Amino acid sequence: MTTLNRDPRSVEKWHQEVDILVVGLGVAGAAATLEATAQGADTLVIERAGGGGGTSAMSGGVIYMGGGTPLQIACGFEDSPDEMFKFLMASCGEHPDTAKVRLYCDGSVEQYDWLVGHGVPFKQTYYHGTSGEPPTDDGLVWSGPERAHPFCDIATPAPRGHVPQIEHQGGPLLMKVLCAKVEDCPAETLMNATCSALYQEPDGQIVGAVVEVFGEARNIRTRKGVVIATGGFVLNDEMLDHHAPLAKLCNMRVAAEGDNGSGINLGVSAGAATLNMSAVSISLPITQPWGLKRGVMVNAQGQRFVTEDTYYGRLGEQALLHNRGRAWLIVDDEIFEKPTYMENVAATGDTFAELEAELELPAGSLEATMSVYNRHAEKGEDPVFHKNREYLKPLDSPPYGAFDCTTDHALYAAFTLGGLRTDPDGRVLDPTGAPIPGLYAAGRATSGVAVGGYSSGLSLGDGVFFGRRAARAASRSL
Amino acid sequence: MTTLNRDPRSVEKWHQEVDILVVGLGVAGAAATLEATAQGADTLVIERAGGGGGTSAMSGGVIYMGGGTPLQIACGFEDSPDEMFKFLMASCGEHPDTAKVRLYCDGSVEQYDWLVGHGVPFKQTYYHGTSGEPPTDDGLVWSGPERAHPFCDIATPAPRGHVPQIEHQGGPLLMKVLCAKVEDCPAETLMNATCSALYQEPDGQIVGAVVEVFGEARNIRTRKGVVIATGGFVLNDEMLDHHAPLAKLCNMRVAAEGDNGSGINLGVSAGAATLNMSAVSISLPITQPWGLKRGVMVNAQGQRFVTEDTYYGRLGEQALLHNRGRAWLIVDDEIFEKPTYMENVAATGDTFAELEAELELPAGSLEATMSVYNRHAEKGEDPVFHKNREYLKPLDSPPYGAFDCTTDHALYAAFTLGGLRTDPDGRVLDPTGAPIPGLYAAGRATSGVAVGGYSSGLSLGDGVFFGRRAARAASRSL
């Protein structure tokens, strides 16, 4: 028996009727709720936990925005929606959704203003030192591989990581601010509540849902729509086994309790298609501080496999998905410094031959790799992976060391990128591309802007963006 | 509006009522039909084309079977279900379905007998010369990477490619024999007919389908079940874009007209989950004849990336999916011979330096790779990718050549492996793992034995196996 999908004609009593039911109060759900009520829709938002926030509140708070935001301008960076579009289309995986990415870029300045208008503070300062989450309260950071090959040749780089003003971790502040706005808005909030089933008419229309609160089931009728904003599925081991088994090698899963795929499964049971279920974001923050980008990353064949100066999410994807997390960062004495997030030195030696023996790499393999690398680095070149000149120097000052980037020793942080197939208005689509009437979704319960390559801030970013669009579309419907 | 799913209460007239409707008459549909009628089920099988056969009839006819089939024994090979199981679990991708693989191996000898019993001829002889489809009428061939690293250390190798007795291409013969059996069996066959919608009760039960014949829609009521056996989706450009965009770089798609994903989408519209939608089989038959396995395959970084003596499907996967089809096979004068399926020489030279310059590889990269390779090959070793000693020799007899394995010049043949999630009895499952009552599927409309790594014959093989099991399960139901 299918269990997630119910016939509304079986309902004896509707406990409540609303225009829009939002399922999940992370950043996508908060944005959807605020926009729905701004449109005048009678809105109920439910949240599995005892309070709002979800995985968004556990994140670094980076929001990927650009195209010339006031913060970018204040920090002296030029950007345009077109350059942002070119970058995202090139970096977000093999076949990003053009329409979504275009809207996301064109609407990014407005999205920044909307966040500021809702009280999210951004200090008008730029932080250079690391990618992603600055240890300071600065507002703007590099959060993707914009300046690394090949993207630097495809689009004019600009930093697009926008971080709420607080030291260390912006996510809790972001969600504190947005949840307070949700509390103040006309929407009703219901905590400790999950959605266990959708009510679907025989013609496909979603007309309500079963909401469970402390074991009690309530039938909620929706006049305009249900917005699924529940998050991804990185905590669902069975789904990971099926769709992204390598992610299980990661020693950190970026998730709140709710990232169990429940919302995706609700949609699928209603006939929705899914997209990119095997796509994952894998962070391997080994090149923090950035001086370590001068190191050389090798795999179990003693070969390089990535340009070391790229975004740490790309390092993680390449190391985990293509090399099963068998990787080491080679440094020499001149560039040696302690990495921020890991420090296990797997081997040291006065020659690369010693290093490769200690690492049990094939004899001669690391020597050959380093010989080619050094030969070109001396000229400030890297024809193999096109690392930028800024981080190129021959590794020729022994002793040499190898930082351990294997999954047993290095921080690999994973979350899922695949989910429900939606259109740019957050309508959940069936496999023919037709909307399932009354069903909307946003955030990591959907396949969003990043379909295979990630930059920090894209999940908070597209959660807000398509959460708002879903709420507007649902408000217009019927 | 969802369009693929209909309410049976809207039907004014049922045109026909049967126990089981089989959709698609490729090998899975034929097996399902024959088994359904053997179980006494009143069966209708429909086929989009004017006659049966489908993609199965365009294939090489290799069927992956083992565990000690009479043909294996006649050819002097030892095999067991356990060794077959170990091999398939290790080689079929990251997380194969243990229960399916176990049953498939344990039932393989019986499956061979069933095929023979249905008139499929297998000559009791072994062909050594190439993988997959022998140019002779021999019955048994190596059709996967059983003897290559790491599988040769995981399971005792045995050839498991069983090919119907005919020169060149066994697929047409296989389907001619099985379709004749279908004609002779009590099932009704209906050609030029597609299934455009399923009838689904509000409780999820599938109770029939809309079948379109020359523009006329017929409502078929099913007492026991619908078996989807429609094939994969490699001809559906939009689905490829969404799920397996790199497959579009291939210059050959292994498919009959019907491989458009229609059956997968019927299932999804009924609430089914899909699995491994991004998995594809990519053949790159560059190492035929096998003497070319002594060559060295490199990518655009001048690096090796695979053991060259592995199955050509693995060469294709690695070259296309991890290197975007930028690959060359390096040979020397001693091992030079004309490849069977491609012959474009991209570069020649008396030194590797000349070769790498002509191929525009990074200076020194190919030299370094070949230096490491030759150093070990002299000792009959390959610590980098573990090629077997049999194919190891230093490439040291100039002139050297590079066969062009890029997607512009080499044969890359693709088909899809992902599809509906089914249990080992062919029941189509929703995302919670619960069966959708009355709905079954088999063949490449489903995710089968291979979830990411392929061996020739697994699609015909699991199509027959789970087609039969689906029919038996459907016959028992209700």
mmCIF file of N, CA and C in Angstrom, chain B residues 107-154:
data_model
loop_
_atom_site.group_PDB
_atom_site.id
_atom_site.type_symbol
_atom_site.label_atom_id
_atom_site.label_comp_id
_atom_site.label_asym_id
_atom_site.label_seq_id
_atom_site.Cartn_x
_atom_site.Cartn_y
_atom_site.Cartn_z
ATOM 1 N N GLY B 107 19.486 -17.878 -9.313
ATOM 2 C CA GLY B 107 18.555 -18.370 -10.318
ATOM 3 C C GLY B 107 19.124 -18.413 -11.721
ATOM 4 N N SER B 108 20.420 -18.221 -11.853
ATOM 5 C CA SER B 108 20.975 -18.024 -13.184
ATOM 6 C C SER B 108 20.999 -19.320 -14.005
ATOM 7 N N VAL B 109 21.340 -20.427 -13.379
ATOM 8 C CA VAL B 109 21.351 -21.696 -14.118
ATOM 9 C C VAL B 109 19.933 -22.030 -14.583
ATOM 10 N N GLU B 110 18.977 -21.821 -13.707
ATOM 11 C CA GLU B 110 17.585 -22.076 -14.095
ATOM 12 C C GLU B 110 17.177 -21.155 -15.245
ATOM 13 N N GLN B 111 17.671 -19.912 -15.202
ATOM 14 C CA GLN B 111 17.338 -18.971 -16.281
ATOM 15 C C GLN B 111 17.909 -19.456 -17.618
ATOM 16 N N TYR B 112 19.137 -19.978 -17.565
ATOM 17 C CA TYR B 112 19.726 -20.547 -18.787
ATOM 18 C C TYR B 112 18.841 -21.677 -19.310
ATOM 19 N N ASP B 113 18.445 -22.552 -18.406
ATOM 20 C CA ASP B 113 17.608 -23.681 -18.819
ATOM 21 C C ASP B 113 16.273 -23.199 -19.396
ATOM 22 N N TRP B 114 15.732 -22.162 -18.785
ATOM 23 C CA TRP B 114 14.452 -21.630 -19.267
ATOM 24 C C TRP B 114 14.601 -21.096 -20.699
ATOM 25 N N LEU B 115 15.682 -20.388 -20.948
ATOM 26 C CA LEU B 115 15.904 -19.855 -22.299
ATOM 27 C C LEU B 115 16.073 -20.996 -23.303
ATOM 28 N N VAL B 116 16.881 -21.972 -22.921
ATOM 29 C CA VAL B 116 17.068 -23.126 -23.811
ATOM 30 C C VAL B 116 15.729 -23.831 -24.031
ATOM 31 N N GLY B 117 14.988 -23.971 -22.958
ATOM 32 C CA GLY B 117 13.672 -24.597 -23.063
ATOM 33 C C GLY B 117 12.721 -23.836 -23.968
ATOM 34 N N HIS B 118 12.943 -22.554 -24.092
ATOM 35 C CA HIS B 118 12.111 -21.747 -24.991
ATOM 36 C C HIS B 118 12.749 -21.594 -26.367
ATOM 37 N N GLY B 119 13.744 -22.412 -26.623
ATOM 38 C CA GLY B 119 14.240 -22.489 -27.998
ATOM 39 C C GLY B 119 15.415 -21.592 -28.329
ATOM 40 N N VAL B 120 15.978 -20.916 -27.324
ATOM 41 C CA VAL B 120 17.145 -20.075 -27.612
ATOM 42 C C VAL B 120 18.377 -20.978 -27.714
ATOM 43 N N PRO B 121 19.051 -20.994 -28.880
ATOM 44 C CA PRO B 121 20.174 -21.914 -29.069
ATOM 45 C C PRO B 121 21.492 -21.301 -28.591
ATOM 46 N N PHE B 122 22.252 -22.067 -27.832
ATOM 47 C CA PHE B 122 23.593 -21.636 -27.434
ATOM 48 C C PHE B 122 24.587 -22.697 -27.895
ATOM 49 N N LYS B 123 25.468 -22.340 -28.793
ATOM 50 C CA LYS B 123 26.507 -23.278 -29.203
ATOM 51 C C LYS B 123 27.443 -23.500 -28.027
ATOM 52 N N GLN B 124 27.814 -24.745 -27.794
ATOM 53 C CA GLN B 124 28.556 -25.080 -26.575
ATOM 54 C C GLN B 124 30.054 -24.860 -26.766
ATOM 55 N N THR B 125 30.394 -23.672 -27.247
ATOM 56 C CA THR B 125 31.800 -23.358 -27.501
ATOM 57 C C THR B 125 32.148 -21.982 -26.965
ATOM 58 N N TYR B 126 33.423 -21.801 -26.725
ATOM 59 C CA TYR B 126 33.954 -20.603 -26.075
ATOM 60 C C TYR B 126 34.737 -19.776 -27.088
ATOM 61 N N TYR B 127 34.514 -18.471 -27.062
ATOM 62 C CA TYR B 127 35.249 -17.573 -27.956
ATOM 63 C C TYR B 127 36.132 -16.650 -27.135
ATOM 64 N N HIS B 128 37.421 -16.642 -27.453
ATOM 65 C CA HIS B 128 38.352 -15.890 -26.619
ATOM 66 C C HIS B 128 38.642 -14.477 -27.120
ATOM 67 N N GLY B 129 38.515 -14.261 -28.425
ATOM 68 C CA GLY B 129 39.150 -13.102 -29.055
ATOM 69 C C GLY B 129 38.774 -11.708 -28.601
ATOM 70 N N THR B 130 37.513 -11.426 -28.313
ATOM 71 C CA THR B 130 37.115 -10.088 -27.895
ATOM 72 C C THR B 130 36.066 -10.217 -26.803
ATOM 73 N N SER B 131 35.758 -9.093 -26.207
ATOM 74 C CA SER B 131 34.677 -9.073 -25.233
ATOM 75 C C SER B 131 33.356 -8.989 -25.965
ATOM 76 N N GLY B 132 32.329 -9.391 -25.263
ATOM 77 C CA GLY B 132 30.990 -9.098 -25.749
ATOM 78 C C GLY B 132 30.588 -9.912 -26.947
ATOM 79 N N GLU B 133 30.395 -9.253 -28.052
ATOM 80 C CA GLU B 133 29.743 -9.866 -29.200
ATOM 81 C C GLU B 133 30.777 -10.512 -30.123
ATOM 82 N N PRO B 134 30.865 -11.850 -30.084
ATOM 83 C CA PRO B 134 31.862 -12.489 -30.937
ATOM 84 C C PRO B 134 31.442 -12.421 -32.410
ATOM 85 N N PRO B 135 32.399 -12.346 -33.314
ATOM 86 C CA PRO B 135 32.078 -12.366 -34.734
ATOM 87 C C PRO B 135 31.727 -13.776 -35.209
ATOM 88 N N THR B 136 31.889 -14.734 -34.325
ATOM 89 C CA THR B 136 31.574 -16.130 -34.639
ATOM 90 C C THR B 136 30.218 -16.483 -34.044
ATOM 91 N N ASP B 137 29.848 -17.767 -34.149
ATOM 92 C CA ASP B 137 28.600 -18.197 -33.523
ATOM 93 C C ASP B 137 28.847 -18.901 -32.191
ATOM 94 N N ASP B 138 30.022 -18.662 -31.615
ATOM 95 C CA ASP B 138 30.323 -19.278 -30.317
ATOM 96 C C ASP B 138 29.375 -18.778 -29.233
ATOM 97 N N GLY B 139 29.218 -19.617 -28.198
ATOM 98 C CA GLY B 139 28.188 -19.336 -27.206
ATOM 99 C C GLY B 139 28.635 -18.584 -25.970
ATOM 100 N N LEU B 140 29.910 -18.690 -25.616
ATOM 101 C CA LEU B 140 30.349 -18.142 -24.323
ATOM 102 C C LEU B 140 31.496 -17.163 -24.523
ATOM 103 N N VAL B 141 31.382 -15.973 -23.940
ATOM 104 C CA VAL B 141 32.437 -14.955 -24.061
ATOM 105 C C VAL B 141 32.611 -14.239 -22.727
ATOM 106 N N TRP B 142 33.778 -13.641 -22.572
ATOM 107 C CA TRP B 142 33.983 -12.705 -21.469
ATOM 108 C C TRP B 142 33.198 -11.440 -21.814
ATOM 109 N N SER B 143 32.396 -10.967 -20.876
ATOM 110 C CA SER B 143 31.578 -9.806 -21.210
ATOM 111 C C SER B 143 31.609 -8.731 -20.142
ATOM 112 N N GLY B 144 32.558 -8.849 -19.241
ATOM 113 C CA GLY B 144 32.694 -7.841 -18.186
ATOM 114 C C GLY B 144 34.141 -7.789 -17.733
ATOM 115 N N PRO B 145 34.408 -7.042 -16.652
ATOM 116 C CA PRO B 145 35.792 -6.889 -16.186
ATOM 117 C C PRO B 145 36.199 -7.961 -15.176
ATOM 118 N N GLU B 146 35.712 -9.181 -15.349
ATOM 119 C CA GLU B 146 35.957 -10.220 -14.331
ATOM 120 C C GLU B 146 37.430 -10.448 -14.062
ATOM 121 N N ARG B 147 38.267 -10.370 -15.108
ATOM 122 C CA ARG B 147 39.690 -10.704 -14.933
ATOM 123 C C ARG B 147 40.556 -9.481 -14.663
ATOM 124 N N ALA B 148 39.939 -8.313 -14.600
ATOM 125 C CA ALA B 148 40.706 -7.082 -14.387
ATOM 126 C C ALA B 148 40.645 -6.668 -12.924
ATOM 127 N N HIS B 149 41.645 -5.876 -12.537
ATOM 128 C CA HIS B 149 41.683 -5.318 -11.192
ATOM 129 C C HIS B 149 40.465 -4.423 -10.980
ATOM 130 N N PRO B 150 39.864 -4.392 -9.819
ATOM 131 C CA PRO B 150 40.165 -5.186 -8.624
ATOM 132 C C PRO B 150 39.350 -6.476 -8.571
ATOM 133 N N PHE B 151 38.556 -6.734 -9.607
ATOM 134 C CA PHE B 151 37.560 -7.811 -9.501
ATOM 135 C C PHE B 151 38.194 -9.191 -9.488
ATOM 136 N N CYS B 152 39.327 -9.324 -10.183
ATOM 137 C CA CYS B 152 39.985 -10.635 -10.215
ATOM 138 C C CYS B 152 40.449 -11.057 -8.828
ATOM 139 N N ASP B 153 40.642 -10.085 -7.936
ATOM 140 C CA ASP B 153 41.045 -10.420 -6.570
ATOM 141 C C ASP B 153 39.849 -10.599 -5.638
ATOM 142 N N ILE B 154 38.690 -10.218 -6.119
ATOM 143 C CA ILE B 154 37.483 -10.261 -5.287
ATOM 144 C C ILE B 154 36.695 -11.544 -5.531
#
